[in-house]
Amino acid sequence: MPHAPELDEDDLDAIAPPQPVFHVEQALLGALLLEPHRLDDVSGITADSFSTAAHTALYAAISTVPRPDPDEHAKNTKWLDRVLDAGREQARGLTASYLHTLVQVCPWPSHAPAYARMVEAEHARRRLLTAAERLVHTVHDVSLAHPVQTVLAEADALAAVVDDIANRFPPRSGVLPRTPAPPPALAPDHTEAVEEEQLLLATATARPDDIDSVRWLIPDDLTLPLHAGLWQCLTALARRSEAVDPVTVLWEAQQRGLLDAGSEPGEILRMLAEPAGSVEHWGERALQRSLLAKAERTGRRIEAYAGDPANTPFQLVVGARRALADIAAVRTRWQHATASLCCPPPRRRPAPATRAGPPTTTAAHAARSTRTTR
């Protein structure tokens, strides 16, 4: 039988010390073990609000085991024994010595409501972090049949968590998270995006009348600055009802300083001369990528806020709502872009055919007489 290695001092140093909320939970549980009636003063938390399985099981036991008579509780440990037995059903590692430790580390049992509020705040932070992580994970899930709809559903779930936290911790105006913005993620492979955007620009150049049908597409939706600038050129020419072709677009690009970045005029002309497909199709593809990118950045931003324990629930609510506003803006444009696909305009029913017959009204006789005299 192999001998299990013993931990040396270096190994012990590698074990992360408990977070402050762990000590807060101990103080709260110790207060409830000392004075069970304090449970009436505790609100806003459940067993799931605790950070460890042992604390979760113990709080559930305290909440469910009938409370003892105060005088009897002061004389013996019968109620504590029942709580321990109930807690062990969910966390077998609970011991009587740990309950004794909880009682010893509680500074003031009367402060139980304050401890509970701290536990609730930390639980809110963990919930927000989990919801943000789910959003980012969904954005990168390549197996989704309908990625936009699924990502928007996760964004709605994240917003619901934020609303729930706001109800528990009403935000204070002007209190923003102090957490710096997260660094950019690893640059994705934009090869497909670049090719599709080139097709969008070329097709719009060949069919400028179709540009008006994609008014929901904005330059920021395109991945490359050059492409964003060329789209501005196209929309400007179309809005002014001027001639649109590769040469006029190139000239407009020069007037806007797009060629200063080193773009070769010949390359731009070749790119704009190869249309394919439809403007609506390529525009929708670009908008989808933009929406998913916005969702990913929003999720990472909220992850950074929720991952910083220095942020209060008030700050988390304000910061998360501002981040979610970015998704709301692009969602509105996506709904405009796809409205004709999911909700096509109703087809006009043809008027019912009537059988020929002699006129039966005075107006009809008059109309017939008029035609006869012409």
Tab-separated table of C-alpha atoms in Angstrom:
chain	number	residue	atom	x	y	z
A	1	MET	CA	0.000	0.000	0.000
A	2	PRO	CA	1.606	3.292	-1.038
A	3	HIS	CA	2.441	5.725	1.711
A	4	ALA	CA	0.551	9.003	1.496
A	5	PRO	CA	2.982	11.917	1.406
A	6	GLU	CA	2.903	14.232	4.370
A	7	LEU	CA	2.375	17.932	3.896
A	8	ASP	CA	5.436	20.012	4.622
A	9	GLU	CA	5.475	23.700	5.440
A	10	ASP	CA	5.663	24.690	1.771
A	11	ASP	CA	2.522	22.667	1.031
A	12	LEU	CA	0.695	24.336	3.900
A	13	ASP	CA	1.688	27.733	2.584
A	14	ALA	CA	0.119	26.820	-0.767
A	15	ILE	CA	-3.313	26.336	0.843
A	16	ALA	CA	-5.295	29.543	0.441
A	17	PRO	CA	-6.532	31.000	3.737
A	18	PRO	CA	-10.306	31.263	4.205
A	19	GLN	CA	-11.974	34.316	2.743
A	20	PRO	CA	-13.580	36.863	5.120
A	21	VAL	CA	-17.053	35.535	4.360
A	22	PHE	CA	-16.031	32.177	5.845
A	23	HIS	CA	-15.450	33.849	9.217
A	24	VAL	CA	-18.706	35.803	8.851
A	25	GLU	CA	-20.588	32.551	8.278
A	26	GLN	CA	-18.943	31.045	11.352
A	27	ALA	CA	-20.012	34.020	13.447
A	28	LEU	CA	-23.595	33.789	12.177
A	29	LEU	CA	-23.861	30.042	12.768
A	30	GLY	CA	-22.290	30.426	16.223
A	31	ALA	CA	-24.869	33.093	17.106
A	32	LEU	CA	-27.726	30.813	16.038
A	33	LEU	CA	-26.291	27.861	17.942
A	34	LEU	CA	-25.961	29.970	21.075
A	35	GLU	CA	-29.327	31.690	20.794
A	36	PRO	CA	-31.628	29.875	18.344
A	37	HIS	CA	-34.330	32.543	18.671
A	38	ARG	CA	-32.033	34.882	16.712
A	39	LEU	CA	-33.193	33.040	13.598
A	40	ASP	CA	-36.305	35.254	13.680
A	41	ASP	CA	-34.053	38.274	13.109
A	42	VAL	CA	-32.300	36.731	10.105
A	43	SER	CA	-33.729	37.337	6.625
A	44	GLY	CA	-32.614	37.357	3.029
A	45	ILE	CA	-30.615	34.115	3.136
A	46	THR	CA	-31.195	30.395	2.719
A	47	ALA	CA	-28.974	27.383	3.169
A	48	ASP	CA	-27.701	27.886	-0.396
A	49	SER	CA	-26.345	31.300	0.573
A	50	PHE	CA	-23.372	29.757	2.388
A	51	SER	CA	-20.006	29.139	0.768
A	52	THR	CA	-19.237	25.634	2.079
A	53	ALA	CA	-21.182	22.382	2.172
A	54	ALA	CA	-20.718	22.086	5.934
A	55	HIS	CA	-22.136	25.553	6.600
A	56	THR	CA	-24.991	24.918	4.176
A	57	ALA	CA	-25.944	21.688	5.942
A	58	LEU	CA	-25.628	23.245	9.378
A	59	TYR	CA	-27.812	26.241	8.563
A	60	ALA	CA	-30.433	23.935	7.050
A	61	ALA	CA	-30.407	21.877	10.260
A	62	ILE	CA	-30.709	24.946	12.484
A	63	SER	CA	-33.649	26.149	10.369
A	64	THR	CA	-35.543	22.844	10.462
A	65	VAL	CA	-34.890	21.261	13.874
A	66	PRO	CA	-37.555	22.489	16.335
A	67	ARG	CA	-36.155	25.143	18.637
A	68	PRO	CA	-35.426	24.297	22.245
A	69	ASP	CA	-36.783	25.888	25.354
A	70	PRO	CA	-34.337	28.721	26.205
A	71	ASP	CA	-33.914	27.579	29.804
A	72	GLU	CA	-33.335	23.950	28.794
A	73	HIS	CA	-30.938	25.011	26.062
A	74	ALA	CA	-28.830	26.866	28.625
A	75	LYS	CA	-28.521	23.715	30.737
A	76	ASN	CA	-27.724	20.964	28.230
A	77	THR	CA	-26.658	20.210	24.658
A	78	LYS	CA	-29.633	18.106	23.553
A	79	TRP	CA	-30.705	20.554	20.872
A	80	LEU	CA	-27.142	20.910	19.614
A	81	ASP	CA	-26.906	17.141	19.354
A	82	ARG	CA	-30.089	17.028	17.254
A	83	VAL	CA	-28.778	19.797	15.023
A	84	LEU	CA	-25.499	17.916	14.595
A	85	ASP	CA	-27.304	14.702	13.655
A	86	ALA	CA	-29.450	16.543	11.104
A	87	GLY	CA	-26.441	18.341	9.648
A	88	ARG	CA	-24.472	15.131	9.266
A	89	GLU	CA	-27.110	13.801	6.889
A	90	GLN	CA	-25.829	16.315	4.334
A	91	ALA	CA	-22.243	16.845	5.517
A	92	ARG	CA	-20.794	13.786	7.225
A	93	GLY	CA	-17.660	15.689	8.211
A	94	LEU	CA	-19.462	17.826	10.782
A	95	THR	CA	-18.282	17.219	14.351
A	96	ALA	CA	-19.293	18.331	17.794
A	97	SER	CA	-15.944	20.074	18.175
A	98	TYR	CA	-16.667	22.229	15.124
A	99	LEU	CA	-19.978	23.335	16.610
A	100	HIS	CA	-18.069	24.225	19.770
A	101	THR	CA	-15.633	26.246	17.643
A	102	LEU	CA	-18.504	28.147	16.031
A	103	VAL	CA	-19.883	29.061	19.426
A	104	GLN	CA	-16.475	30.245	20.594
A	105	VAL	CA	-15.720	32.461	17.572
A	106	CYS	CA	-19.037	34.358	17.617
A	107	PRO	CA	-18.304	37.849	19.010
A	108	TRP	CA	-21.887	38.962	19.655
A	109	PRO	CA	-24.970	36.787	19.034
A	110	SER	CA	-27.084	39.956	18.886
A	111	HIS	CA	-25.194	40.908	15.697
A	112	ALA	CA	-26.710	37.968	13.796
A	113	PRO	CA	-28.753	40.218	11.431
A	114	ALA	CA	-25.581	42.076	10.424
A	115	TYR	CA	-23.759	38.810	9.820
A	116	ALA	CA	-26.658	37.545	7.728
A	117	ARG	CA	-26.601	40.688	5.590
A	118	MET	CA	-22.902	40.105	4.887
A	119	VAL	CA	-23.571	36.488	3.907
A	120	GLU	CA	-26.360	37.679	1.616
A	121	ALA	CA	-24.060	40.234	-0.035
A	122	GLU	CA	-21.352	37.664	-0.713
A	123	HIS	CA	-23.900	35.211	-2.071
A	124	ALA	CA	-25.164	37.922	-4.446
A	125	ARG	CA	-21.624	38.438	-5.720
A	126	ARG	CA	-21.183	34.688	-6.352
A	127	ARG	CA	-24.533	34.480	-8.159
A	128	LEU	CA	-23.605	37.369	-10.429
A	129	LEU	CA	-20.202	35.852	-11.159
A	130	THR	CA	-21.778	32.500	-12.078
A	131	ALA	CA	-24.336	34.127	-14.390
A	132	ALA	CA	-21.636	36.175	-16.143
A	133	GLU	CA	-19.469	33.091	-16.613
A	134	ARG	CA	-22.421	31.248	-18.167
A	135	LEU	CA	-22.941	34.093	-20.633
A	136	VAL	CA	-19.297	34.051	-21.744
A	137	HIS	CA	-19.337	30.257	-22.024
A	138	THR	CA	-22.491	30.364	-24.167
A	139	VAL	CA	-20.943	32.889	-26.560
A	140	HIS	CA	-18.082	30.451	-27.241
A	141	ASP	CA	-20.297	27.347	-27.551
A	142	VAL	CA	-19.942	26.404	-31.214
A	143	SER	CA	-22.471	23.574	-30.908
A	144	LEU	CA	-25.486	25.888	-30.592
A	145	ALA	CA	-28.032	25.678	-33.381
A	146	HIS	CA	-29.307	29.205	-32.669
A	147	PRO	CA	-26.434	31.060	-31.014
A	148	VAL	CA	-28.013	34.531	-30.935
A	149	GLN	CA	-31.249	33.400	-29.327
A	150	THR	CA	-29.397	31.285	-26.760
A	151	VAL	CA	-26.948	34.069	-25.898
A	152	LEU	CA	-29.771	36.580	-25.514
A	153	ALA	CA	-31.579	34.152	-23.204
A	154	GLU	CA	-28.453	33.935	-21.038
A	155	ALA	CA	-28.188	37.721	-21.073
A	156	ASP	CA	-31.794	37.886	-19.847
A	157	ALA	CA	-30.975	35.413	-17.079
A	158	LEU	CA	-28.016	37.571	-16.069
A	159	ALA	CA	-30.209	40.669	-16.068
A	160	ALA	CA	-32.734	38.857	-13.856
A	161	VAL	CA	-29.981	38.137	-11.326
A	162	VAL	CA	-28.994	41.810	-11.378
A	163	ASP	CA	-32.617	42.860	-10.834
A	164	ASP	CA	-32.972	40.478	-7.907
A	165	ILE	CA	-29.804	41.844	-6.300
A	166	ALA	CA	-31.077	45.387	-6.883
A	167	ASN	CA	-34.295	44.529	-5.034
A	168	ARG	CA	-32.265	43.274	-2.095
A	169	PHE	CA	-29.618	46.011	-2.267
A	170	PRO	CA	-31.110	49.119	-3.926
A	171	PRO	CA	-28.273	50.806	-5.848
A	172	ARG	CA	-26.948	54.175	-4.824
A	173	SER	CA	-26.627	56.734	-7.582
A	174	GLY	CA	-23.170	57.371	-8.905
A	175	VAL	CA	-21.505	54.450	-7.135
A	176	LEU	CA	-19.529	52.609	-9.828
A	177	PRO	CA	-17.190	49.642	-9.392
A	178	ARG	CA	-13.564	50.626	-8.983
A	179	THR	CA	-12.440	47.463	-10.765
A	180	PRO	CA	-10.452	48.235	-13.951
A	181	ALA	CA	-11.764	46.910	-17.249
A	182	PRO	CA	-10.525	43.387	-18.015
A	183	PRO	CA	-7.746	43.058	-20.580
A	184	PRO	CA	-8.827	42.102	-24.117
A	185	ALA	CA	-9.361	38.414	-24.672
A	186	LEU	CA	-7.121	36.529	-27.075
A	187	ALA	CA	-7.691	37.881	-30.562
A	188	PRO	CA	-10.105	35.561	-32.380
A	189	ASP	CA	-9.542	34.336	-35.915
A	190	HIS	CA	-11.275	36.967	-38.050
A	191	THR	CA	-10.559	35.239	-41.370
A	192	GLU	CA	-14.184	34.321	-42.026
A	193	ALA	CA	-15.434	37.693	-40.788
A	194	VAL	CA	-13.040	39.591	-43.040
A	195	GLU	CA	-14.072	37.588	-46.110
A	196	GLU	CA	-17.774	38.077	-45.424
A	197	GLU	CA	-17.371	41.786	-44.776
A	198	GLN	CA	-15.525	42.143	-48.084
A	199	LEU	CA	-18.460	40.456	-49.798
A	200	LEU	CA	-20.839	42.803	-48.000
A	201	LEU	CA	-18.936	45.867	-49.212
A	202	ALA	CA	-18.614	44.596	-52.781
A	203	THR	CA	-22.269	43.585	-53.000
A	204	ALA	CA	-23.426	46.926	-51.575
A	205	THR	CA	-21.226	48.685	-54.134
A	206	ALA	CA	-22.823	46.681	-56.948
A	207	ARG	CA	-26.368	47.121	-55.602
A	208	PRO	CA	-26.450	50.436	-53.718
A	209	ASP	CA	-30.259	50.517	-53.738
A	210	ASP	CA	-30.173	47.653	-51.212
A	211	ILE	CA	-28.157	49.643	-48.663
A	212	ASP	CA	-31.322	51.254	-47.298
A	213	SER	CA	-32.657	47.803	-46.360
A	214	VAL	CA	-29.841	47.321	-43.823
A	215	ARG	CA	-30.086	50.624	-41.974
A	216	TRP	CA	-29.731	48.612	-38.750
A	217	LEU	CA	-26.073	47.888	-39.613
A	218	ILE	CA	-23.562	50.427	-38.284
A	219	PRO	CA	-19.810	50.758	-38.937
A	220	ASP	CA	-18.926	49.520	-35.437
A	221	ASP	CA	-20.423	46.143	-36.351
A	222	LEU	CA	-17.539	45.440	-38.734
A	223	THR	CA	-14.321	43.944	-37.435
A	224	LEU	CA	-11.707	45.966	-39.351
A	225	PRO	CA	-11.391	49.770	-39.226
A	226	LEU	CA	-10.959	49.864	-43.020
A	227	HIS	CA	-14.187	47.956	-43.539
A	228	ALA	CA	-16.017	50.213	-41.094
A	229	GLY	CA	-14.744	53.262	-42.964
A	230	LEU	CA	-15.740	51.886	-46.365
A	231	TRP	CA	-19.220	51.134	-45.058
A	232	GLN	CA	-19.471	54.778	-43.976
A	233	CYS	CA	-18.438	55.794	-47.480
A	234	LEU	CA	-21.115	53.604	-49.047
A	235	THR	CA	-23.902	54.785	-46.787
A	236	ALA	CA	-22.893	58.417	-47.268
A	237	LEU	CA	-22.903	58.128	-51.076
A	238	ALA	CA	-26.248	56.336	-51.042
A	239	ARG	CA	-27.749	58.918	-48.689
A	240	ARG	CA	-26.636	61.736	-50.991
A	241	SER	CA	-28.019	59.823	-54.024
A	242	GLU	CA	-24.635	60.039	-55.730
A	243	ALA	CA	-23.114	57.539	-58.143
A	244	VAL	CA	-21.861	54.398	-56.430
A	245	ASP	CA	-19.201	52.154	-57.922
A	246	PRO	CA	-15.709	51.014	-56.852
A	247	VAL	CA	-14.097	54.216	-58.131
A	248	THR	CA	-16.512	56.619	-56.404
A	249	VAL	CA	-16.200	54.652	-53.162
A	250	LEU	CA	-12.413	54.823	-53.418
A	251	TRP	CA	-12.554	58.584	-53.950
A	252	GLU	CA	-14.871	59.007	-50.942
A	253	ALA	CA	-12.452	56.884	-48.897
A	254	GLN	CA	-9.607	59.207	-49.837
A	255	GLN	CA	-11.663	62.253	-48.797
A	256	ARG	CA	-12.209	60.644	-45.412
A	257	GLY	CA	-8.535	59.830	-44.889
A	258	LEU	CA	-8.961	56.071	-45.023
A	259	LEU	CA	-5.993	55.642	-47.328
A	260	ASP	CA	-3.621	57.271	-44.832
A	261	ALA	CA	-3.389	53.985	-42.923
A	262	GLY	CA	-1.497	52.374	-45.799
A	263	SER	CA	-4.368	50.752	-47.679
A	264	GLU	CA	-3.536	50.243	-51.345
A	265	PRO	CA	-6.077	51.777	-53.762
A	266	GLY	CA	-5.719	48.845	-56.134
A	267	GLU	CA	-6.537	46.334	-53.400
A	268	ILE	CA	-9.655	48.276	-52.446
A	269	LEU	CA	-10.812	48.429	-56.063
A	270	ARG	CA	-10.329	44.666	-56.489
A	271	MET	CA	-12.176	43.960	-53.266
A	272	LEU	CA	-15.157	46.138	-54.238
A	273	ALA	CA	-15.403	44.527	-57.668
A	274	GLU	CA	-16.295	41.002	-56.462
A	275	PRO	CA	-19.940	40.982	-55.294
A	276	ALA	CA	-21.817	37.830	-54.307
A	277	GLY	CA	-25.034	37.001	-52.527
A	278	SER	CA	-27.186	39.733	-51.026
A	279	VAL	CA	-26.520	42.791	-48.910
A	280	GLU	CA	-29.114	41.668	-46.370
A	281	HIS	CA	-27.457	38.282	-45.870
A	282	TRP	CA	-23.949	39.609	-45.319
A	283	GLY	CA	-25.247	42.454	-43.190
A	284	GLU	CA	-27.084	40.053	-40.904
A	285	ARG	CA	-23.954	37.925	-40.578
A	286	ALA	CA	-21.941	40.985	-39.544
A	287	LEU	CA	-24.579	42.061	-37.039
A	288	GLN	CA	-24.670	38.573	-35.503
A	289	ARG	CA	-20.927	38.635	-34.938
A	290	SER	CA	-21.203	42.103	-33.435
A	291	LEU	CA	-23.930	40.977	-31.029
A	292	LEU	CA	-21.959	37.943	-29.870
A	293	ALA	CA	-18.818	40.048	-29.416
A	294	LYS	CA	-20.760	42.614	-27.358
A	295	ALA	CA	-22.195	39.810	-25.202
A	296	GLU	CA	-18.741	38.342	-24.630
A	297	ARG	CA	-17.284	41.705	-23.605
A	298	THR	CA	-20.259	42.378	-21.336
A	299	GLY	CA	-19.915	39.016	-19.636
A	300	ARG	CA	-16.182	39.483	-19.088
A	301	ARG	CA	-16.742	42.975	-17.723
A	302	ILE	CA	-19.310	41.772	-15.203
A	303	GLU	CA	-17.043	38.825	-14.364
A	304	ALA	CA	-14.328	41.313	-13.440
A	305	TYR	CA	-16.717	43.312	-11.269
A	306	ALA	CA	-18.119	40.255	-9.484
A	307	GLY	CA	-14.674	38.707	-9.099
A	308	ASP	CA	-13.504	41.683	-7.064
A	309	PRO	CA	-14.658	41.210	-3.444
A	310	ALA	CA	-14.049	44.900	-2.781
A	311	ASN	CA	-17.163	45.803	-4.798
A	312	THR	CA	-20.359	46.183	-2.806
A	313	PRO	CA	-23.688	44.856	-4.103
A	314	PHE	CA	-24.666	48.451	-4.858
A	315	GLN	CA	-21.638	48.870	-7.105
A	316	LEU	CA	-22.221	45.511	-8.770
A	317	VAL	CA	-25.775	46.471	-9.702
A	318	VAL	CA	-24.775	49.829	-11.199
A	319	GLY	CA	-21.802	48.400	-13.085
A	320	ALA	CA	-23.678	45.354	-14.387
A	321	ARG	CA	-26.621	47.389	-15.626
A	322	ARG	CA	-24.345	49.732	-17.540
A	323	ALA	CA	-22.580	46.763	-19.101
A	324	LEU	CA	-25.867	45.107	-20.070
A	325	ALA	CA	-26.983	48.286	-21.817
A	326	ASP	CA	-24.494	47.484	-24.599
A	327	ILE	CA	-26.310	44.227	-25.318
A	328	ALA	CA	-29.714	45.944	-25.205
A	329	ALA	CA	-28.689	48.391	-27.925
A	330	VAL	CA	-27.461	45.778	-30.382
A	331	ARG	CA	-30.405	43.473	-29.531
A	332	THR	CA	-32.820	46.156	-30.752
A	333	ARG	CA	-31.019	46.380	-34.075
A	334	TRP	CA	-30.969	42.579	-34.358
A	335	GLN	CA	-34.736	42.503	-33.866
A	336	HIS	CA	-35.154	45.043	-36.675
A	337	ALA	CA	-32.856	43.020	-38.914
A	338	THR	CA	-34.666	39.728	-38.379
A	339	ALA	CA	-38.229	41.036	-38.117
A	340	SER	CA	-38.951	40.341	-41.759
A	341	LEU	CA	-37.630	36.785	-41.390
A	342	CYS	CA	-39.526	35.751	-38.264
A	343	CYS	CA	-42.632	37.886	-38.868
A	344	PRO	CA	-43.176	38.296	-42.634
A	345	PRO	CA	-45.821	40.857	-43.614
A	346	PRO	CA	-49.253	39.311	-44.118
A	347	ARG	CA	-50.116	38.502	-47.694
A	348	ARG	CA	-53.007	40.458	-49.125
A	349	ARG	CA	-55.900	38.158	-49.954
A	350	PRO	CA	-57.199	38.622	-53.480
A	351	ALA	CA	-60.706	39.939	-53.843
A	352	PRO	CA	-63.245	37.150	-54.339
A	353	ALA	CA	-64.080	36.488	-57.958
A	354	THR	CA	-67.605	37.388	-59.057
A	355	ARG	CA	-69.563	35.728	-61.791
A	356	ALA	CA	-70.625	37.850	-64.764
A	357	GLY	CA	-74.256	38.845	-64.800
A	358	PRO	CA	-76.566	41.675	-65.666
A	359	PRO	CA	-76.249	44.800	-63.504
A	360	THR	CA	-78.879	45.012	-60.818
A	361	THR	CA	-78.393	48.541	-59.437
A	362	THR	CA	-79.084	52.010	-60.737
A	363	ALA	CA	-75.392	52.940	-60.438
A	364	ALA	CA	-74.426	49.979	-62.546
A	365	HIS	CA	-77.016	50.913	-65.218
A	366	ALA	CA	-75.694	54.475	-65.244
A	367	ALA	CA	-72.096	53.327	-65.609
A	368	ARG	CA	-73.106	51.051	-68.495
A	369	SER	CA	-74.960	53.863	-70.211
A	370	THR	CA	-71.966	56.147	-69.864
A	371	ARG	CA	-69.657	53.595	-71.468
A	372	THR	CA	-72.189	53.095	-74.328
A	373	THR	CA	-72.379	56.776	-75.226
A	374	ARG	CA	-68.554	57.224	-75.382
